[in-house]
Coordinates of C-alpha atoms and ligand atoms in Angstrom, one line a residue:
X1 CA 0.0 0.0 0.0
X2 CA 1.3 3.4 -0.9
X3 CA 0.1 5.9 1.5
X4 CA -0.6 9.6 0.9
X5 CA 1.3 11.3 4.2
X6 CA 0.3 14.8 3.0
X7 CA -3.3 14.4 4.2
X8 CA -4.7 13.9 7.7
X9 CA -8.0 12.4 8.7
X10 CA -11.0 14.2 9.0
X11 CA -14.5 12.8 8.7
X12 CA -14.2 10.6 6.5
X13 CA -11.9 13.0 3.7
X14 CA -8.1 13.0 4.0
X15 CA -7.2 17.0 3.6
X16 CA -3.9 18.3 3.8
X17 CA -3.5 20.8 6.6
X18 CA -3.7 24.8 7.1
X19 CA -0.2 25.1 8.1
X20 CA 3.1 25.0 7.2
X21 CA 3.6 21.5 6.3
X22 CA 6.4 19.4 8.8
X23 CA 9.3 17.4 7.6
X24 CA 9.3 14.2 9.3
X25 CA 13.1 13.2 9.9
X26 CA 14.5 9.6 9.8
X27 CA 16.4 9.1 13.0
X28 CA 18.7 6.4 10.9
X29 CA 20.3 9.1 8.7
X30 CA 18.8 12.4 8.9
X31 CA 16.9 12.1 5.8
X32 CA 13.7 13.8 5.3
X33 CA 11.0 11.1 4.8
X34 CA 8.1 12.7 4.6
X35 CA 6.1 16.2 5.2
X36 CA 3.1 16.0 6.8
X37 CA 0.1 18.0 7.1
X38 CA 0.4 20.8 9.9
X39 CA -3.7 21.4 11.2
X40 CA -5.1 24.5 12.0
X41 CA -7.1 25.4 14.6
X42 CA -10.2 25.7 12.2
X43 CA -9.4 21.8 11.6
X44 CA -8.6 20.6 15.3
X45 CA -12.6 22.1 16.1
X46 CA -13.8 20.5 12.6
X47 CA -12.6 17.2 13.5
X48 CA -14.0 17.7 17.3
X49 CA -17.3 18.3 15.3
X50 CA -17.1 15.8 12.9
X51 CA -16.5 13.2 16.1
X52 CA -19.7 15.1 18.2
X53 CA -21.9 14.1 15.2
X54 CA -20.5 10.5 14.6
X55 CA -20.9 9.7 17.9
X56 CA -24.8 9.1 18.2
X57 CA -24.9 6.7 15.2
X58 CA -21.6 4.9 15.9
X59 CA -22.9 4.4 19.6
X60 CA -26.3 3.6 18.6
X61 CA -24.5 0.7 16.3
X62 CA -24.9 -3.1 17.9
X63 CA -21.5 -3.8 19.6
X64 CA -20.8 -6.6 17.3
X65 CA -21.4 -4.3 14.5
X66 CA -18.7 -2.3 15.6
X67 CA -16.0 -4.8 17.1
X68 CA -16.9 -6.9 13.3
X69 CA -15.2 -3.2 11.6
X70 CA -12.2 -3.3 14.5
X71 CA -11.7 -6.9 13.3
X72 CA -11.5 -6.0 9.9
X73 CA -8.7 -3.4 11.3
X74 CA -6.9 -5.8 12.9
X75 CA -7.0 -8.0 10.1
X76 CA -5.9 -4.9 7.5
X77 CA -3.0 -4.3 10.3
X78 CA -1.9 -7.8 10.1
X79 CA -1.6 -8.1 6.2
X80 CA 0.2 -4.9 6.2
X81 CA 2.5 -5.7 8.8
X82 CA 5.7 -5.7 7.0
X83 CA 4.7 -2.4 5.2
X84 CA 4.0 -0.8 8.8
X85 CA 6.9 -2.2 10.6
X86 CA 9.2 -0.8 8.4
X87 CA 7.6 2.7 8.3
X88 CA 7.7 2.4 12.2
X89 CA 11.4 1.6 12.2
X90 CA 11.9 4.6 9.7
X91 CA 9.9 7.3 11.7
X92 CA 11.2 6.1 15.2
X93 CA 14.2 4.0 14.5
X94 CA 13.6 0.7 16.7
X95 CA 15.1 -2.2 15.5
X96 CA 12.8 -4.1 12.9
X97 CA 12.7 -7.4 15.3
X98 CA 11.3 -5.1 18.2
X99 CA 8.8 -3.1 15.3
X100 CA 7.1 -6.2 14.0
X101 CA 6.2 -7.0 17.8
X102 CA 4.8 -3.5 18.2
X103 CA 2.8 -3.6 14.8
X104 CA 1.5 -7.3 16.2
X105 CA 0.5 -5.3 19.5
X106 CA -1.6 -2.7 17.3
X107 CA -3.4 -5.1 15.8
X108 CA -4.1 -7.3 18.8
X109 CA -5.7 -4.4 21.0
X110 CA -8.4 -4.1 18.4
X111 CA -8.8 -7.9 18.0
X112 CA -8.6 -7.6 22.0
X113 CA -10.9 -4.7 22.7
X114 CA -13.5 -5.8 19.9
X115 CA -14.0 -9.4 21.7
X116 CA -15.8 -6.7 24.5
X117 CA -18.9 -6.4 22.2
X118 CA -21.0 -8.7 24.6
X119 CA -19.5 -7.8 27.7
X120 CA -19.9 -4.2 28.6
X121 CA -22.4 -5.2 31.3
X122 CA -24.5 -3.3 34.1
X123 CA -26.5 -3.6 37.2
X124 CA -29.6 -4.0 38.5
X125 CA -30.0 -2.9 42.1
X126 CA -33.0 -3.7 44.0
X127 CA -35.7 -0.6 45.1
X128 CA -36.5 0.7 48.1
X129 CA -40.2 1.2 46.7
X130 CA -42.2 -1.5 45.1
X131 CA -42.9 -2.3 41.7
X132 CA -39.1 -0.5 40.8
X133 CA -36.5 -1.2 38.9
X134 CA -33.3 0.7 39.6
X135 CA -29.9 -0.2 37.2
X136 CA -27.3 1.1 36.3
X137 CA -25.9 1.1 32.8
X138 CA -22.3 2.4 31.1
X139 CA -22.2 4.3 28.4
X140 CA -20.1 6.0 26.0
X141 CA -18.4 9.6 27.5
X142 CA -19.0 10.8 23.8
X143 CA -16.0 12.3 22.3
X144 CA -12.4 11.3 23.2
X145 CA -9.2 13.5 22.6
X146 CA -5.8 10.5 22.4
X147 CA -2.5 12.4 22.5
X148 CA 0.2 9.8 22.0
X149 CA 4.1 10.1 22.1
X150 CA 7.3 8.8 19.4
X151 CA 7.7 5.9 21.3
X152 CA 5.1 3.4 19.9
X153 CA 3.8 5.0 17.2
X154 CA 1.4 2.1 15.8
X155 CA 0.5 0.4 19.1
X156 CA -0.2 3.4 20.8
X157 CA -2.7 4.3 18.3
X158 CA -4.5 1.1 18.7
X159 CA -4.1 1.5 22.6
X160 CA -6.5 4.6 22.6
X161 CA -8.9 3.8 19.5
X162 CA -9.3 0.7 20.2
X163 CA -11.3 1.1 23.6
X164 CA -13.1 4.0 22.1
X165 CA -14.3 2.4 19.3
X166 CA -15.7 -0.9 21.1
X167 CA -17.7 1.6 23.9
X168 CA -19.3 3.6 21.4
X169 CA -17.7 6.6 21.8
X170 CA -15.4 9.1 18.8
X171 CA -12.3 10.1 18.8
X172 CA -9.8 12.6 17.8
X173 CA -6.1 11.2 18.3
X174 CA -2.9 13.4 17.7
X175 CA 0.2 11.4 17.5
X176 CA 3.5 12.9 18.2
X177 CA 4.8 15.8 15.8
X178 CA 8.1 13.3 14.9
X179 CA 6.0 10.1 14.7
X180 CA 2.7 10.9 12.6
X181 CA 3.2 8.6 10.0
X182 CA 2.3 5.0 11.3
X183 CA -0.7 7.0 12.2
X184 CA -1.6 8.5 8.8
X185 CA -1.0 4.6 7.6
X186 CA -3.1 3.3 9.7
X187 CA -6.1 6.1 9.4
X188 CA -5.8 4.4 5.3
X189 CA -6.2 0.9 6.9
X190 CA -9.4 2.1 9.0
X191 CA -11.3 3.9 6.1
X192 CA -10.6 0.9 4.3
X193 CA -12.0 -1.4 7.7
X194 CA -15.2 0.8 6.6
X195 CA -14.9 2.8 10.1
X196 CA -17.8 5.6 9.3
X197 CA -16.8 9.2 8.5
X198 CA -16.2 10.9 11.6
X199 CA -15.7 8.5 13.9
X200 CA -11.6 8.1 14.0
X201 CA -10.2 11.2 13.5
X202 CA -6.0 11.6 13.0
X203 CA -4.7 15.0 13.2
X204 CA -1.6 15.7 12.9
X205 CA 0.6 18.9 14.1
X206 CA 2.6 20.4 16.9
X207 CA 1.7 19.5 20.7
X208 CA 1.9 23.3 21.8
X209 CA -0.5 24.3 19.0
X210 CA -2.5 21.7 18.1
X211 CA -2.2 19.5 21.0
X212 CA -3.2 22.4 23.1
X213 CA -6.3 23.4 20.5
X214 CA -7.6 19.2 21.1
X215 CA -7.1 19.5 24.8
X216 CA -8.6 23.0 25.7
X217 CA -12.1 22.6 23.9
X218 CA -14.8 22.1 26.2
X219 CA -16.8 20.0 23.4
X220 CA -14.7 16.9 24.5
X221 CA -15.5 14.2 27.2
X222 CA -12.3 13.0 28.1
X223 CA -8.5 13.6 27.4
X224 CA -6.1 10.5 27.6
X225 CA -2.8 11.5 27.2
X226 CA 0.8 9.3 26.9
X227 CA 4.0 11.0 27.3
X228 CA 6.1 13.1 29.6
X229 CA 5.1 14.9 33.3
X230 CA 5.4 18.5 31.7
X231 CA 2.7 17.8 29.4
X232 CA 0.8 15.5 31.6
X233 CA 0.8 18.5 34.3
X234 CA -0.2 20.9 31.4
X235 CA -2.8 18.6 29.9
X236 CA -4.6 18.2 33.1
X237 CA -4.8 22.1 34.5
X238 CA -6.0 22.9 31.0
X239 CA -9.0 20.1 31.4
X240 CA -10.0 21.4 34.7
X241 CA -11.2 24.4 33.0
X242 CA -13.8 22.5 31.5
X243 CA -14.0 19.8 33.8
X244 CA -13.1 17.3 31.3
X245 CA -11.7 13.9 32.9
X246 CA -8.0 12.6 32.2
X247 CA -6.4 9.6 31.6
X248 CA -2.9 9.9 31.6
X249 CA -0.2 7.9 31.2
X250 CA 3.2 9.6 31.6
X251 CA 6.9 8.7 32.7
X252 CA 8.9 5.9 34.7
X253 CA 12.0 5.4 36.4
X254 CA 11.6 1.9 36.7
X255 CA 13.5 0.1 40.1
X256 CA 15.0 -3.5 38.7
X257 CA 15.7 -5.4 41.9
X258 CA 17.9 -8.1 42.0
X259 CA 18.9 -10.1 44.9
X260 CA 21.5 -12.4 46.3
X261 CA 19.3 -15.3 45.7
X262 CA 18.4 -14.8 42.2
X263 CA 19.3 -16.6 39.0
X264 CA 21.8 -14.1 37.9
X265 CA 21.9 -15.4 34.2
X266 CA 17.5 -14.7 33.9
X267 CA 18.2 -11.2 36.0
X268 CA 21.3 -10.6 33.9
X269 CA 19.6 -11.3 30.5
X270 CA 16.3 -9.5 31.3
X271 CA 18.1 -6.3 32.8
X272 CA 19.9 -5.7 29.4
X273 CA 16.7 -6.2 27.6
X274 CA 14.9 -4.1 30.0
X275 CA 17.2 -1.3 29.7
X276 CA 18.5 -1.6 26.6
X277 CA 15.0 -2.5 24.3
X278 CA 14.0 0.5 22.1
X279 CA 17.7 2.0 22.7
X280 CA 16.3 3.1 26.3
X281 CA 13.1 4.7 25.2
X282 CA 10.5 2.7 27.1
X283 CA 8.2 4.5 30.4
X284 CA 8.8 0.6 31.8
X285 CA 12.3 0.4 30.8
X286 CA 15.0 -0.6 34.1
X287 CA 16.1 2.7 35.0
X288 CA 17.8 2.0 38.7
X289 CA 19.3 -1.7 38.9
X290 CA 19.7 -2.2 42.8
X291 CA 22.1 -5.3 43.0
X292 CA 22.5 -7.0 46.9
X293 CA 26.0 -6.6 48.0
X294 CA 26.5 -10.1 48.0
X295 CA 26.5 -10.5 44.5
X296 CA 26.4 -6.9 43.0
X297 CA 30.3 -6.9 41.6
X298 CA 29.6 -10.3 39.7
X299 CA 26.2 -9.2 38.2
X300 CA 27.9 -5.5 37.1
X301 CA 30.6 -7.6 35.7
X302 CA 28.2 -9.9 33.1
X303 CA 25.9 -7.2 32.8
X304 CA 28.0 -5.0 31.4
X305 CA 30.0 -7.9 29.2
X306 CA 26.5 -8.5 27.8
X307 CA 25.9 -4.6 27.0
X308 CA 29.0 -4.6 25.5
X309 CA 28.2 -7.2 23.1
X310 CA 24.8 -5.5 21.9
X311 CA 25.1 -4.0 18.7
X312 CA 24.1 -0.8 17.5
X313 CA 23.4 -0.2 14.2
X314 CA 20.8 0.0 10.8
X315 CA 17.6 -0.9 12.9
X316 CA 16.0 -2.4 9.4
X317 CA 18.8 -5.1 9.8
X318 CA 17.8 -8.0 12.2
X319 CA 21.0 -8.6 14.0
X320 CA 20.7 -4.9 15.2
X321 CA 19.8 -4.8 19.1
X322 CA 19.6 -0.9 19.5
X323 CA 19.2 1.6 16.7
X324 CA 19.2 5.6 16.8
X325 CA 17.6 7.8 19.4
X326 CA 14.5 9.7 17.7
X327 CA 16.3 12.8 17.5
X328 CA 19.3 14.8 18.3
X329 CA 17.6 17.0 21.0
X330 CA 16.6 14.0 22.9
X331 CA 20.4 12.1 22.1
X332 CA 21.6 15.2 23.9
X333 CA 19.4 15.1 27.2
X334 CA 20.8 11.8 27.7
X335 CA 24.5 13.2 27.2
X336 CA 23.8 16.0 29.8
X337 CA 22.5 13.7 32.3
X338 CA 25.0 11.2 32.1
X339 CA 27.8 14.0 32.2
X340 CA 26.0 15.0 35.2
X341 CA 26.2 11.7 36.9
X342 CA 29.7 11.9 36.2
X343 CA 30.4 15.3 37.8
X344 CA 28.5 14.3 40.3
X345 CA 30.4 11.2 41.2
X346 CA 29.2 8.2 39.4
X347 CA 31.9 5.5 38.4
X348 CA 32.0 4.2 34.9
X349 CA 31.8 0.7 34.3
X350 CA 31.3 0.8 30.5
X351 CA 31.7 4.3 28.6
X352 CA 29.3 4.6 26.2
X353 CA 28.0 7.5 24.2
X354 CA 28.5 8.9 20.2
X355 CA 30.4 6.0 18.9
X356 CA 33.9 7.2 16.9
X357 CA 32.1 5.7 13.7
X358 CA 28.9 6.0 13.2
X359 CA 26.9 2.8 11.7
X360 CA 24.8 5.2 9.3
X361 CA 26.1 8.7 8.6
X362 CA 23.7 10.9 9.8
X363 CA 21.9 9.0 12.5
X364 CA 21.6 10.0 16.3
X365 CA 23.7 6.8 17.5
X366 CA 24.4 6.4 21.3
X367 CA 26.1 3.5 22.6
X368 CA 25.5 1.7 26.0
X369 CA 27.1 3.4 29.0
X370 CA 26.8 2.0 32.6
X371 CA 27.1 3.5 35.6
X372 CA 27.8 2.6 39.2
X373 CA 26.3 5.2 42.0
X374 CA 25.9 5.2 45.6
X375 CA 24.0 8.0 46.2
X376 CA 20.0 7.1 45.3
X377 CA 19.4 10.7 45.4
X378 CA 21.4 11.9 42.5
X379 CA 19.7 13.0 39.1
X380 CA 20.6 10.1 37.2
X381 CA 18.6 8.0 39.5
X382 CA 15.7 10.7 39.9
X383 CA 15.1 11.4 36.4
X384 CA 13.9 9.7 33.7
X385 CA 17.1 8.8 31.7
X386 CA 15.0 7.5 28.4
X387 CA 18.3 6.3 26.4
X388 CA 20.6 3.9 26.6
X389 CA 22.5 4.5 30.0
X390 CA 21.7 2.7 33.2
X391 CA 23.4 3.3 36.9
X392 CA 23.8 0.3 39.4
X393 CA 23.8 1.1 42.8
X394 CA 24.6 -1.8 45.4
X395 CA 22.1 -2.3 48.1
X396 CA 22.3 -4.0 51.8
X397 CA 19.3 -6.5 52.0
X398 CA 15.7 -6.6 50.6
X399 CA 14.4 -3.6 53.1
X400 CA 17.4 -0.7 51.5
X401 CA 16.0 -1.8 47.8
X402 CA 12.6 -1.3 48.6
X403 CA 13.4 2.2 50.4
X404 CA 15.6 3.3 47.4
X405 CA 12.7 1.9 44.8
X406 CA 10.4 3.4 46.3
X407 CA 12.2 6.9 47.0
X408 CA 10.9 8.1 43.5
X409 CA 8.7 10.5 42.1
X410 CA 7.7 7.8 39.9
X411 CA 5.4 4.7 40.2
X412 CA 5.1 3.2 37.4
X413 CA 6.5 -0.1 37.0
X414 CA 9.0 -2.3 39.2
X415 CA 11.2 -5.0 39.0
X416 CA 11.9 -7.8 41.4
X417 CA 14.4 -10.9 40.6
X418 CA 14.7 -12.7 43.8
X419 CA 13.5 -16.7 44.3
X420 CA 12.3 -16.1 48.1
X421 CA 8.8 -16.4 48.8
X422 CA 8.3 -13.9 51.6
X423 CA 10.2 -11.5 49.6
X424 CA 7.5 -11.7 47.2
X425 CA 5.2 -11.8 49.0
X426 CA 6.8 -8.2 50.5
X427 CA 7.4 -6.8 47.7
X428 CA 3.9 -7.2 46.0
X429 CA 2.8 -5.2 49.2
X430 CA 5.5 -2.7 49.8
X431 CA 6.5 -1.8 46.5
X432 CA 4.5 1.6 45.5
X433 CA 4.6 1.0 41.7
X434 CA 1.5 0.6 39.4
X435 CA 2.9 -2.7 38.2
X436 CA 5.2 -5.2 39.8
X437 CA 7.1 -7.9 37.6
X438 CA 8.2 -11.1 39.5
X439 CA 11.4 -12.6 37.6
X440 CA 9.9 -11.5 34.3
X441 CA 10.1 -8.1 33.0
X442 CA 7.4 -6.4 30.3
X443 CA 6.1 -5.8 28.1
X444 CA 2.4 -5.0 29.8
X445 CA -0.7 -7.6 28.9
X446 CA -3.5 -6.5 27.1
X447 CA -5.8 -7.9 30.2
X448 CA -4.0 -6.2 32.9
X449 CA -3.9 -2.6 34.1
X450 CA -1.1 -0.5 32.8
X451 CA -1.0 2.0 36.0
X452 CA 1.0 4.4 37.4
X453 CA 1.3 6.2 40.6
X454 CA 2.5 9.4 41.8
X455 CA 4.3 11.7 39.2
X456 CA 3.8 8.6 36.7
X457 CA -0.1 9.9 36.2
X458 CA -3.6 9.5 36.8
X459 CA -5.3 6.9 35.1
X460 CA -4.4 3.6 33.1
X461 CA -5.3 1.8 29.8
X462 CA -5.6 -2.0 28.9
X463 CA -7.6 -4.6 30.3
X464 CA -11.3 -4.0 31.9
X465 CA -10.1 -1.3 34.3
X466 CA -8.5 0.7 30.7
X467 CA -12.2 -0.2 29.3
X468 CA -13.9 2.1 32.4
X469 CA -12.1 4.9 31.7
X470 CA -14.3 5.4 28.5
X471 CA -17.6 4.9 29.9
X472 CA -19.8 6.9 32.0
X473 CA -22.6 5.0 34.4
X474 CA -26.7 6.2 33.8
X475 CA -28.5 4.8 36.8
X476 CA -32.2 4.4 35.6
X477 CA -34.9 4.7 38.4
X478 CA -38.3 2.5 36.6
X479 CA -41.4 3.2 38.2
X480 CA -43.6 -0.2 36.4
X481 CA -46.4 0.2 39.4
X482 CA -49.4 1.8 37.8
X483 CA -49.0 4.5 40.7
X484 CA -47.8 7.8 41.7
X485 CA -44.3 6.5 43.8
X486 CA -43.7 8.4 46.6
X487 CA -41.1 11.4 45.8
X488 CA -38.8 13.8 47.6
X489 CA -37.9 12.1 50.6
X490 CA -35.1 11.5 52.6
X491 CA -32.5 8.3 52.0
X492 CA -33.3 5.7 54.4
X493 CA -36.9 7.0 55.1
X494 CA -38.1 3.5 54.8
Ligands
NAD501 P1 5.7 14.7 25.2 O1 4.9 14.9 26.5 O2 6.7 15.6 24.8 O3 4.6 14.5 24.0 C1 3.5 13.7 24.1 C2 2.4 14.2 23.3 O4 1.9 15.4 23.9 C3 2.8 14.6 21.8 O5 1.8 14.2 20.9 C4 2.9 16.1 21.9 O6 2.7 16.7 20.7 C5 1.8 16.4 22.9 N1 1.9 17.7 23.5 C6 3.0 18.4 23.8 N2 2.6 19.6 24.4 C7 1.3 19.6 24.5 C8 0.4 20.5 25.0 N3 0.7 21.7 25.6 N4 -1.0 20.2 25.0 C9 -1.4 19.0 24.4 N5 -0.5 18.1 23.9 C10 0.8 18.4 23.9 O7 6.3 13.2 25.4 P2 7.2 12.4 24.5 O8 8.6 13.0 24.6 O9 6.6 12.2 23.2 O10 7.2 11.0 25.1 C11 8.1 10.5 26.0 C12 7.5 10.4 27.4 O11 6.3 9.6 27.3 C13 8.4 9.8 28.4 O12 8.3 10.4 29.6 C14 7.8 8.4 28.6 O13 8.0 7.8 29.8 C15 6.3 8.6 28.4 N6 5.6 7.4 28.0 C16 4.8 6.9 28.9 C17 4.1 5.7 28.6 C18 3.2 5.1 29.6 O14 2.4 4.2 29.2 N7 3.2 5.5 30.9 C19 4.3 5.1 27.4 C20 5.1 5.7 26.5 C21 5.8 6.9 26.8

């Protein structure tokens, strides 16, 4: 399939945008691969229209109707799977191995989501007056505003259509300024799934501008939102004006837990996966590895043989385990806060950074540098690193890594390699993260709750609990007795 990137998505029509159109950089060498339409704010209100009016038929639509058109997406993703993996690979420059699971992920939340058709369910409550009915019912908020970063570009889509589409509600989705084109590709796929005019929307333009225009207008029913605290912050004050509900899904700075009893090979193995997957890029990615004393110098000394070994290079090529960062703004955030640690006192184990030749001219190449710290308070274990650098930090016993691990203005997601059931058994209760892996490490299921806590956002997607987020509740109060029921009195006057 050849896709059009000059046109966004707008009630059914692709139209190019009112702005200046935006060059979308490949990460790999530099290259302009595309220029994409830049919406004005005439557009962003159109498309929030276009959605308003949508809604009522799309909701009014049998639920198998509309999860038999999300299967028909997933089905369009799947045949085009090699097509979209590669364009994700040359908008955000994962390796191709780690972008065919992502495009497999976009197509299984709408295969996911649409097996919901018969089981968005209610209640029925019984009545303090005879001859009632009270239930409750969910349905659709209306219209939904997605605002999605680089860092999945395809699955990350799905991840917010998806529910919205099964629940009966619209939705206008913005992806990321750098990232827009898996998005454009996969608005083609969806008109072609026969989604009705109106009821996916994909516009595409700055976040300041047109992210703010989506998230400001009171004619929306809720806001979820992936990507950094700034914007999360930003996103949510501006909702509050119009009391529109968020769901927001921002940073990590993921504790990886390893202790004296694990099976350092699996902790070793998943920590350089963890870390390294995405070249660093991931809101679950390890971000603090706290290594028990007793076995701390042995696991820094095969971690970093294996991070040594990784090899970064043309992500289209399979053997490549870490491409380019997505751009040079963001490759240089990492170099100023791993020259930080540095200043600041943090030992190198394995010097990474701009490799002396790079594997594609052009490219914003990092290699893998690891760090040992002893200070849990410095930046480079406060802030979100988001590239390919990692500090280790040894701990005492089980009770110092949970204090360090949980000594963050993050909760998102937490690691935990350790074979000891009481451990576990702690850990599940006294680690203050959204998530906890046990000996495993992510990616999130589509059935469970990808959560955060604290700094790491309000709100969750995936699973039922993701579902709720998109429905409201109607509690209907049936009167079936023939008679006037007695009105306006007090609860519990019975
Ligand atoms: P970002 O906050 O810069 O951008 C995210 C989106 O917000 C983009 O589409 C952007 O255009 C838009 N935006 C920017 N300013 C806006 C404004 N004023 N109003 C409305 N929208 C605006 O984040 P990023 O750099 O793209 O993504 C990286 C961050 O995302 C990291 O912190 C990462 O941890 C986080 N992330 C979290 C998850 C999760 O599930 N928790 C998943 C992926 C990424």
């Amino acid at each position: 399939m050849t896709t059009d990137f000059s046109r966004m998505w707008i009630d059914g029509a692709f139209v190019p945008g009112e702005g200046t159109p935006r060059a979308v950089l490949n990460p790999t060498d530099g290259s302009t691969i595309a220029e994409v339409p830049e919406a004005g704010s005439g557009q962003v209100q159109q498309a929030i229209a276009a959605a308003r009016r949508a809604q009522p038929a799309w909701a009014a639509l049998a639920p198998v109707e509309r999860a038999a058109i999300m299967q028909r997406i997933a089905g369009l993703i799947r045949d085009n799977a090699d097509a979209l993996a590669k364009l994700v690979v040359r908008e955000q420059g994962k390796p191709i191995t780690e972008a065919r699971g992502e495009v497999g992920g976009a197509a299984e939340f709408f295969s996911y989501y649409a097996e919901f058709a018969r089981r968005i369910q209610g209640e029925i409550l019984p009545s303090d007056l005879p001859d009632e009915q009270i239930w409750i019912q969910r349905v659709p908020v209306g219209v939904v505003v997605g605002i999605i970063p680089w860092n999945y570009p395809a699955a990350l889509v799905s991840r917010k259509v998806a529910p919205a589409m099964i629940t009966g509600n619209t939705i206008v989705l913005k992806p990321h300024e750098e990232t827009p084109l898996s998005a454009l590709f996969m608005a083609r796929l969806m008109a072609e799934a026969g989604v009705p005019d109106g009821v996916v929307n994909i516009v595409t333009g700055d976040g300041a501008t047109v992210g703010a225009a989506l998230t400001s207008n009171p004619d929306v029913n809720l806001i979820t939102m992936t990507g950094s605290v700034p914007t999360g912050k930003k996103i949510m004050r501006t909702a509050a004006d119009n009391l529109v509900p968020v769901s927001l899904e921002l940073g990590g700075k993921a504790p990886f837990i390893v202790m004296e009893d694990a099976d350092l090979d699996i902790a070793v193995a998943a920590a350089v996966t963890s870390r390294f997957m995405n070249c660093g890029q991931v809101c679950i990615c390890a971000e603090r590895i706290l290594v028990h004393e007793a076995v701390h110098d042995e696991f820094a000394r095969r971690f970093v043989a294996a991070a040594k070994k990784l090899r970064v290079g043309d992500p289209m090529e399979d053997a490549t385990d870490i491409g380019p960062k997505i751009s040079v703004a963001e490759l240089e955030k990492v170099e100023r806060l791993t020259a930080a640690a540095v200043t600041a006192g943090a030992e190198v184990l394995l010097q990474g950074g701009r490799p002396d030749s790079a594997p594609v001219e052009g490219g914003n190449w990092l290699t893998p540098t690891v760090l040992s710290v002893e200070d849990s308070d410095m930046e480079i274990m406060q802030y979100e690193v988001f590239g390919p650098v990692v500090p280790l930090m040894k701990v005492r016993d089980f009770d110092h890594a949970v204090k360090i691990a949980n000594a963050s203005a993050y909760g998102l997601s937490a690691y935990l390699f350790t074979n000891d059931f009481r451990r576990i058994m702690r850990a599940i209760h006294e680690i203050d993260f959204g998530e906890v892996y046990l000996n495993r490490i992510g990616p999130e299921a589509l059935q469970g709750f990808h959560t955060g806590y604290r700094n790491s956002g309000p709100g969750g997607d995936d699973g039922v609990h993701g579902l709720e987020s998109y429905l409201r509740k109607k509690t209907v109060y049936a009167n079936h007795s023939g008679r006037a029921q007695v009105g306006l009195m007090p609860y519990g006057a019975h």
